[in-house]
Coordinates of C-alpha atoms and ligand atoms in Angstrom, one line a residue:
M18 CA 9.6 -36.6 -38.1
K19 CA 12.1 -38.4 -36.2
F20 CA 15.8 -38.5 -37.0
D21 CA 18.4 -41.0 -35.8
S22 CA 21.3 -40.3 -37.7
T23 CA 23.8 -37.5 -38.9
D24 CA 25.1 -39.8 -41.9
L25 CA 24.6 -38.8 -45.5
S26 CA 22.9 -42.0 -46.1
L27 CA 19.8 -40.8 -44.1
A28 CA 19.6 -37.7 -46.5
K29 CA 19.8 -39.8 -49.5
Q30 CA 17.1 -42.0 -48.4
F31 CA 14.8 -39.0 -47.9
D32 CA 15.8 -37.8 -51.4
E33 CA 15.0 -41.3 -52.7
K34 CA 11.3 -41.0 -51.3
D35 CA 10.8 -37.4 -52.2
K36 CA 7.8 -36.9 -54.4
L37 CA 9.1 -33.6 -55.8
K38 CA 12.4 -34.8 -56.5
N39 CA 12.2 -34.3 -60.3
F40 CA 11.4 -30.6 -60.2
R41 CA 15.2 -29.9 -59.3
K42 CA 16.2 -30.5 -63.1
E43 CA 13.5 -27.8 -64.1
F44 CA 15.8 -25.1 -62.7
V45 CA 19.2 -23.8 -63.9
H46 CA 22.1 -24.8 -61.8
A47 CA 25.0 -23.1 -63.3
D48 CA 27.6 -24.9 -61.3
S49 CA 27.4 -27.8 -59.0
K50 CA 29.5 -26.4 -56.3
T51 CA 26.7 -24.0 -54.7
I52 CA 24.1 -25.1 -52.3
Y53 CA 21.7 -22.5 -52.6
L54 CA 19.7 -21.8 -49.4
D55 CA 18.3 -18.4 -50.4
G56 CA 15.2 -19.1 -52.5
N57 CA 13.5 -16.8 -49.6
S58 CA 15.2 -14.0 -51.2
L59 CA 15.6 -14.6 -54.8
G60 CA 14.3 -18.0 -56.3
R61 CA 16.3 -19.9 -58.7
L62 CA 15.8 -19.6 -62.6
P63 CA 13.7 -22.1 -64.2
F64 CA 14.6 -23.4 -67.6
K65 CA 11.2 -22.7 -69.1
T66 CA 11.2 -19.1 -67.8
Q67 CA 14.6 -18.6 -69.5
K68 CA 13.0 -19.9 -72.8
R69 CA 9.8 -17.7 -72.3
L70 CA 11.9 -14.5 -71.7
K71 CA 13.7 -15.2 -74.9
K72 CA 10.6 -15.5 -76.8
V73 CA 9.1 -12.3 -75.2
V74 CA 12.1 -10.4 -76.0
E75 CA 12.8 -11.6 -79.5
N76 CA 9.3 -12.2 -80.5
E77 CA 6.8 -10.5 -78.9
W78 CA 8.9 -7.3 -78.3
G79 CA 11.4 -7.7 -81.1
E80 CA 9.1 -8.7 -83.9
R81 CA 5.6 -8.0 -83.0
L82 CA 6.0 -4.7 -81.0
I83 CA 3.1 -2.7 -80.0
K84 CA 0.8 -5.3 -81.6
S85 CA 1.6 -7.7 -78.7
W86 CA -0.4 -5.5 -76.4
N87 CA -3.7 -7.3 -78.0
D88 CA -1.9 -10.4 -78.1
G89 CA -2.0 -10.9 -74.4
W90 CA -0.1 -8.4 -72.6
Y91 CA -2.9 -6.4 -71.7
E92 CA -4.6 -9.3 -69.8
L93 CA -1.3 -10.7 -68.4
S94 CA -1.7 -8.8 -64.8
S95 CA -5.1 -10.8 -64.4
K96 CA -3.9 -14.1 -65.9
V97 CA -0.9 -14.0 -63.5
G98 CA -3.3 -12.9 -60.5
S99 CA -5.5 -15.8 -61.2
K100 CA -2.7 -18.2 -61.2
I101 CA -1.4 -16.6 -57.7
A102 CA -5.0 -16.9 -56.6
K103 CA -4.7 -20.7 -56.9
V104 CA -1.8 -20.8 -54.6
I105 CA -3.3 -18.7 -51.8
G106 CA -6.9 -20.1 -51.6
A107 CA -8.5 -17.0 -53.3
K108 CA -10.8 -16.6 -56.4
E109 CA -9.5 -15.7 -59.7
N110 CA -11.2 -12.2 -59.7
E111 CA -9.6 -11.5 -56.2
V112 CA -6.1 -11.3 -57.2
I113 CA -3.9 -9.2 -59.6
A114 CA -0.3 -8.7 -60.3
A115 CA 1.1 -5.3 -60.1
D116 CA 3.6 -2.9 -58.8
S117 CA 5.9 -3.9 -55.7
T118 CA 4.9 -5.5 -52.6
S119 CA 5.7 -1.9 -50.7
I120 CA 3.4 0.0 -53.1
N121 CA 0.6 -2.6 -52.7
L122 CA 0.6 -2.4 -49.1
Y123 CA 0.4 1.4 -49.4
K124 CA -2.6 1.2 -51.6
L125 CA -4.4 -1.5 -49.5
V126 CA -3.8 -0.1 -45.9
F127 CA -4.7 3.3 -47.3
A128 CA -7.9 2.1 -48.6
A129 CA -8.8 0.2 -45.5
I130 CA -8.0 3.3 -43.4
K131 CA -10.4 5.3 -45.6
A132 CA -13.3 2.7 -45.1
S133 CA -12.9 2.6 -41.4
H134 CA -14.3 6.1 -40.7
G135 CA -13.0 7.5 -37.4
R136 CA -10.6 4.6 -36.0
N137 CA -7.2 6.0 -35.8
K138 CA -5.0 3.1 -35.0
I139 CA -3.0 0.6 -37.1
V140 CA -1.6 -2.4 -35.4
T141 CA 1.7 -4.3 -36.7
D142 CA 4.5 -6.1 -34.8
E143 CA 8.2 -5.7 -34.6
F144 CA 8.8 -8.6 -36.9
N145 CA 7.2 -7.1 -39.7
F146 CA 9.4 -6.1 -42.5
P147 CA 11.1 -2.7 -42.4
S148 CA 9.7 -1.5 -45.8
D149 CA 6.2 -2.4 -44.3
H150 CA 6.8 -0.1 -41.3
Y151 CA 8.1 2.7 -43.6
I152 CA 5.0 2.4 -45.6
L153 CA 2.8 2.7 -42.4
Q154 CA 4.9 5.6 -41.2
S155 CA 4.5 7.4 -44.6
I156 CA 0.6 6.9 -44.4
V157 CA 0.4 8.2 -41.1
N158 CA 2.6 11.4 -42.1
Q159 CA 0.4 12.0 -45.1
L160 CA -2.7 11.9 -42.8
N161 CA -1.2 14.7 -40.7
N162 CA -0.2 12.4 -37.9
D163 CA -3.9 11.9 -36.8
Y164 CA -3.2 8.1 -36.9
K165 CA -0.9 6.0 -34.4
I166 CA 0.9 2.8 -35.1
E167 CA 1.0 0.2 -32.2
I168 CA 4.0 -2.2 -32.5
V169 CA 3.4 -5.7 -30.8
K170 CA 6.6 -6.8 -29.3
S171 CA 7.9 -10.3 -29.0
R172 CA 8.5 -11.9 -25.7
D173 CA 11.3 -14.2 -26.8
G174 CA 12.6 -12.7 -29.9
I175 CA 11.3 -15.7 -32.1
T176 CA 7.5 -15.5 -31.7
I177 CA 4.6 -13.2 -31.0
E178 CA 2.0 -14.3 -28.3
L179 CA -1.4 -14.1 -29.8
D180 CA -2.7 -12.6 -26.4
D181 CA -0.2 -9.6 -27.0
L182 CA -1.6 -9.1 -30.4
E183 CA -5.1 -9.3 -29.2
K184 CA -4.6 -6.6 -26.5
A185 CA -3.4 -4.3 -29.0
I186 CA -6.5 -4.6 -31.1
D187 CA -9.3 -2.5 -29.9
E188 CA -12.5 -0.6 -31.2
N189 CA -10.1 2.2 -32.4
T190 CA -8.2 -0.1 -34.8
A191 CA -8.7 0.3 -38.4
V192 CA -6.2 -2.0 -39.6
V193 CA -4.0 -4.9 -38.4
T194 CA -1.1 -5.7 -40.8
L195 CA 1.4 -8.4 -40.3
S196 CA 4.0 -10.6 -42.3
H197 CA 2.5 -14.1 -42.4
A198 CA 6.1 -15.5 -42.0
A199 CA 8.4 -13.2 -40.2
F200 CA 11.6 -12.6 -42.2
K201 CA 13.9 -13.0 -39.5
S202 CA 12.7 -15.7 -37.3
A203 CA 10.3 -17.4 -39.8
F204 CA 7.8 -17.3 -37.1
L205 CA 4.3 -17.9 -38.9
Y206 CA 1.1 -16.8 -37.8
D207 CA -2.2 -18.5 -37.9
I208 CA -4.0 -16.3 -40.4
E209 CA -7.4 -17.8 -39.7
E210 CA -7.0 -17.2 -35.9
V211 CA -5.5 -13.6 -36.2
T212 CA -8.2 -12.5 -38.9
K213 CA -10.8 -13.7 -36.5
I214 CA -9.4 -11.6 -33.6
A215 CA -9.2 -8.5 -35.8
H216 CA -12.7 -9.2 -37.2
K217 CA -14.0 -9.4 -33.7
R218 CA -13.1 -5.8 -33.1
G219 CA -14.2 -4.6 -36.5
A220 CA -10.6 -4.1 -38.0
Y221 CA -9.5 -5.0 -41.4
V222 CA -6.5 -7.3 -41.9
V223 CA -3.9 -6.8 -44.5
W224 CA -1.5 -9.8 -44.5
D225 CA 2.0 -9.7 -46.3
L226 CA 2.4 -13.1 -47.7
S227 CA 5.9 -12.4 -49.2
H228 CA 7.6 -14.8 -47.2
S229 CA 5.3 -17.5 -47.2
V230 CA 3.5 -17.6 -50.8
G231 CA 4.8 -20.5 -52.6
A232 CA 6.1 -22.3 -49.6
V233 CA 3.2 -22.5 -47.2
D234 CA -0.3 -23.6 -48.0
I235 CA -2.4 -20.5 -47.7
E236 CA -6.3 -20.3 -47.5
L237 CA -7.4 -16.7 -47.7
N238 CA -11.0 -17.3 -48.6
K239 CA -11.5 -20.0 -45.8
A240 CA -9.9 -17.6 -43.3
N241 CA -12.0 -14.7 -44.5
V242 CA -9.0 -12.4 -45.0
D243 CA -9.9 -9.0 -46.2
L244 CA -6.6 -8.0 -48.0
A245 CA -3.3 -9.4 -48.6
I246 CA 0.0 -8.5 -50.7
G247 CA 3.2 -10.3 -51.4
C248 CA 6.2 -10.6 -53.7
T249 CA 6.8 -13.2 -56.6
Y250 CA 10.6 -13.3 -56.6
K251 CA 10.9 -15.3 -53.6
Y252 CA 9.5 -18.8 -53.6
L253 CA 7.5 -18.1 -56.8
N254 CA 10.9 -17.8 -58.7
G255 CA 9.6 -14.8 -60.8
G256 CA 13.0 -13.2 -61.1
P257 CA 14.7 -10.0 -59.6
G258 CA 12.2 -7.2 -59.3
A259 CA 9.4 -9.1 -60.7
P260 CA 5.8 -7.6 -59.8
A261 CA 4.3 -8.2 -56.6
F262 CA 0.6 -9.0 -56.1
L263 CA -2.5 -7.8 -54.5
Y264 CA -5.6 -9.5 -53.1
V265 CA -9.1 -7.9 -52.3
R266 CA -11.8 -10.1 -51.1
E267 CA -14.5 -10.0 -53.5
D268 CA -17.4 -8.2 -51.4
L269 CA -14.8 -5.5 -50.5
Q270 CA -13.8 -4.6 -54.1
E271 CA -16.7 -2.2 -54.5
K272 CA -16.5 -0.6 -51.2
L273 CA -12.7 0.0 -51.2
S274 CA -10.8 2.5 -53.4
S275 CA -7.2 2.8 -54.3
P276 CA -5.4 6.0 -53.2
I277 CA -3.6 6.1 -56.4
W278 CA -5.5 6.7 -59.5
G279 CA -3.6 5.9 -62.8
W280 CA -4.9 5.0 -66.3
F281 CA -4.8 1.2 -65.7
G282 CA -7.2 1.6 -62.9
D283 CA -9.7 3.3 -65.2
K284 CA -12.8 1.6 -66.6
N285 CA -11.1 1.9 -70.0
P286 CA -7.6 3.3 -70.3
F287 CA -7.9 3.6 -74.1
D288 CA -10.9 6.1 -74.0
F289 CA -8.2 8.6 -72.7
N290 CA -11.0 10.2 -70.8
L291 CA -9.8 13.2 -68.8
Q292 CA -11.9 12.2 -65.6
F293 CA -11.0 9.0 -63.7
R294 CA -13.7 6.5 -63.6
E295 CA -12.8 3.7 -61.3
A296 CA -12.6 0.3 -62.9
E297 CA -15.0 -2.5 -61.6
G298 CA -13.4 -5.3 -59.5
I299 CA -9.8 -5.9 -58.7
K300 CA -8.5 -4.0 -61.8
K301 CA -9.1 -0.5 -60.0
F302 CA -6.2 -1.2 -57.7
M303 CA -3.8 -1.1 -60.9
I304 CA -1.9 2.0 -61.4
G305 CA 0.1 2.1 -64.8
T306 CA 1.7 0.0 -67.3
P307 CA 2.8 -3.5 -66.0
P308 CA 6.4 -4.6 -66.4
I309 CA 5.7 -7.1 -69.2
L310 CA 9.1 -9.0 -69.3
S311 CA 9.1 -9.6 -65.5
L312 CA 5.3 -10.4 -65.5
S313 CA 5.9 -12.9 -68.3
A314 CA 8.8 -14.4 -66.1
V315 CA 6.3 -14.8 -63.2
D316 CA 3.6 -16.2 -65.4
S317 CA 5.9 -19.0 -66.6
S318 CA 7.6 -19.7 -63.2
I319 CA 4.6 -20.0 -61.2
D320 CA 3.4 -23.1 -63.3
I321 CA 6.1 -25.1 -61.8
T322 CA 4.5 -24.5 -58.2
L323 CA 1.0 -25.1 -59.6
E324 CA 2.2 -28.4 -61.1
A325 CA 4.0 -29.4 -57.9
G326 CA 1.0 -28.7 -55.8
I327 CA 1.3 -26.2 -52.7
K328 CA 0.4 -28.9 -50.3
N329 CA 3.2 -31.1 -51.4
I330 CA 5.5 -28.2 -51.4
R331 CA 4.6 -27.4 -47.9
D332 CA 4.8 -31.1 -46.6
K333 CA 8.3 -31.3 -48.1
S334 CA 9.2 -28.0 -46.7
V335 CA 8.4 -28.8 -43.2
Q336 CA 10.6 -32.1 -43.4
L337 CA 13.3 -30.1 -44.8
T338 CA 13.4 -27.6 -42.1
E339 CA 12.9 -30.3 -39.5
Y340 CA 15.7 -32.1 -40.7
L341 CA 17.7 -29.1 -40.9
I342 CA 16.9 -28.2 -37.2
Y343 CA 17.9 -31.8 -36.2
L344 CA 21.3 -31.4 -37.7
I345 CA 21.8 -27.9 -36.2
N346 CA 21.1 -29.4 -32.9
E347 CA 23.7 -32.4 -33.4
L348 CA 26.2 -30.2 -35.3
L349 CA 26.1 -26.7 -34.7
F350 CA 24.9 -26.3 -31.1
P351 CA 28.1 -27.6 -29.7
L352 CA 29.9 -24.6 -31.8
D353 CA 28.0 -21.9 -30.0
F354 CA 25.1 -21.5 -32.4
T355 CA 21.6 -21.0 -31.0
L356 CA 18.2 -21.2 -33.3
G357 CA 16.5 -18.2 -34.1
S358 CA 13.3 -19.8 -35.4
P359 CA 10.3 -21.8 -33.7
T360 CA 10.8 -25.4 -33.1
D361 CA 7.2 -26.0 -33.6
S362 CA 6.9 -26.5 -37.6
S363 CA 3.3 -25.3 -37.5
K364 CA 4.6 -22.1 -36.4
R365 CA 7.5 -21.9 -38.9
G366 CA 7.8 -21.0 -42.5
S367 CA 10.4 -22.3 -45.0
H368 CA 13.6 -20.9 -43.5
V369 CA 15.5 -21.4 -40.5
S370 CA 17.6 -18.9 -38.6
I371 CA 20.8 -19.5 -36.7
K372 CA 22.6 -17.3 -34.4
H373 CA 26.2 -17.0 -33.7
K374 CA 28.5 -14.1 -32.4
E375 CA 30.7 -14.3 -35.4
A376 CA 27.9 -14.8 -37.9
Y377 CA 29.0 -12.2 -40.5
K378 CA 32.3 -13.9 -40.7
I379 CA 31.0 -17.2 -41.0
Y380 CA 28.7 -16.2 -43.7
K381 CA 31.6 -14.7 -45.6
A382 CA 33.6 -18.0 -45.2
I383 CA 31.0 -20.4 -46.3
M384 CA 30.3 -18.2 -49.5
D385 CA 33.9 -17.8 -50.5
E386 CA 34.3 -18.8 -54.1
Q387 CA 37.7 -20.5 -53.5
N388 CA 36.1 -23.2 -51.4
E389 CA 35.3 -26.6 -53.2
K390 CA 31.6 -26.3 -52.1
I391 CA 30.0 -23.1 -51.1
V392 CA 26.7 -22.4 -49.2
I393 CA 24.7 -19.3 -50.1
P394 CA 22.5 -18.2 -47.4
D395 CA 21.4 -14.7 -46.1
F396 CA 23.0 -12.7 -43.4
R397 CA 20.6 -10.6 -41.2
E398 CA 21.8 -8.1 -38.7
P399 CA 23.1 -8.6 -36.0
D400 CA 24.0 -12.1 -35.7
I401 CA 21.6 -14.2 -37.9
I402 CA 22.2 -16.6 -40.9
R403 CA 19.3 -17.4 -42.7
L404 CA 18.7 -20.8 -44.3
G405 CA 16.0 -20.9 -46.7
V406 CA 14.8 -24.1 -48.3
S407 CA 13.0 -24.4 -51.5
S408 CA 10.9 -27.6 -52.0
L409 CA 11.2 -27.3 -55.6
Y410 CA 14.9 -27.3 -56.1
N411 CA 16.4 -28.2 -52.5
S412 CA 17.2 -31.7 -51.6
F413 CA 17.8 -33.3 -48.3
E414 CA 21.5 -33.8 -49.3
D415 CA 21.6 -30.0 -49.8
V416 CA 20.6 -29.5 -46.2
W417 CA 23.0 -32.2 -44.9
E418 CA 25.9 -30.8 -47.0
A419 CA 25.2 -27.1 -45.8
V420 CA 25.4 -27.9 -42.2
Q421 CA 28.6 -30.0 -42.7
I422 CA 30.2 -27.1 -44.4
I423 CA 29.1 -24.6 -41.7
N424 CA 30.4 -27.2 -39.1
E425 CA 33.7 -27.6 -40.7
I426 CA 34.4 -23.9 -41.1
V427 CA 33.5 -23.1 -37.5
E428 CA 35.3 -26.1 -36.2
N429 CA 38.5 -25.4 -37.9
R430 CA 38.0 -21.5 -37.3
T431 CA 38.6 -20.7 -40.9
F432 CA 36.1 -17.9 -40.5
E433 CA 38.6 -15.8 -38.5
N434 CA 40.6 -15.2 -41.9
Y435 CA 37.6 -13.1 -42.8
E436 CA 36.9 -9.4 -42.2
S437 CA 33.8 -8.0 -40.7
G438 CA 32.2 -5.2 -42.6
N439 CA 29.3 -5.1 -44.9
D440 CA 28.3 -6.0 -48.5
I441 CA 25.6 -3.6 -49.8
V442 CA 23.4 -6.5 -50.2
T443 CA 23.1 -9.4 -47.9
Ligands
PLP505 C1 10.6 -9.4 -49.6 C2 9.7 -8.5 -48.8 C3 9.0 -7.2 -49.2 C4 9.8 -6.7 -50.5 O1 9.0 -5.5 -50.8 P1 9.4 -4.8 -52.3 O2 8.3 -3.7 -52.5 O3 9.1 -6.1 -53.3 O4 10.9 -4.5 -52.3 C5 8.2 -6.7 -48.5 N1 7.5 -7.3 -47.4 C6 8.0 -8.6 -46.9 C7 7.6 -9.1 -45.8 C8 9.1 -9.3 -47.8 O5 9.5 -10.4 -47.3

């Protein structure tokens, strides 16, 4: 896309033409002063999910009590899994909603290691989410440190060179595990290409889709991906702490086993058999009772993504981030900001990182409730402000306004009135 004006009228023109513009009103906007650019951390609440939760609490739990397990609760993990499958290009029986992203990573990496006899290396990169690193470290620790983790470094702090990744993967590599979209820079891997490289050396791949699912069109089957995990509270709007999902390619489901055996992974939990008998298919990767309240929220919210269509969502997200980068160039570069994300949209997820040496104070200033309009982004150490756009509820005008607000606060040096220091959650 080419942009030739920083005027609001251009943003309005894009909004007018936007195919997805009507989805915005499906979401709760509690006030009109907030420009929410944090859907990559916690998506907005859809009205229909608010209603659904009321029903689950009042009717299914409040009135029907335990009977509700036979009225759909028991199948809900599979049902939600099959909806997620549609968003990531997988078969219905290859995905299940369960546990947290971190726990699912533990299960799948462990299963893959166990199935790659003798190989003792795990490859990841320095952009992967800290929790992913910790999970890998804990696995190595539990396996008596017989495994080593190789961390591929970035040359420019924004992207990873495929050559560097390829060099790290050898015949000793059991698993390659990466975030599809890097949480800081938004660098986006080519899933198909990397999977091919890993397979050439006989390694399994485990993709963490947390920062791309619901924003980027993903084709797991087409890319022949082995294993994947991801969360549902970011672009899928499942709500805080909503359960994550895991994907195991159909032909691997028999071969791989979960390292944690719980009754929901048993052939028939309600036999109450004392000896574990692994369930068939994807269910064997479940552990215990699913969180029905948040699972119901995901079940409802994800319908909006399915209705909008993931290709339309990705198209709009690319336009929004391109427009955002154009405005950053015009209005923020002169104020000592630099770009912390790839400029090539095929290598970028749905957020844009900007860097400034006073990033934390600027972040506090633009979120100050006293302001007439506020922007909610994320701050990431040491100097990053992350602006995430969600195609379902963000407009081009949101993007325009957010950049104006940042520009004003830095130009007027209002941010100097704010203390450095940290909130617990940024
Ligand atoms: C958000 C995110 C997680 C979160 O993990 P939880 O176990 O759900 O807390 C993990 N990995 C990545 C890449 C993420 O973006």
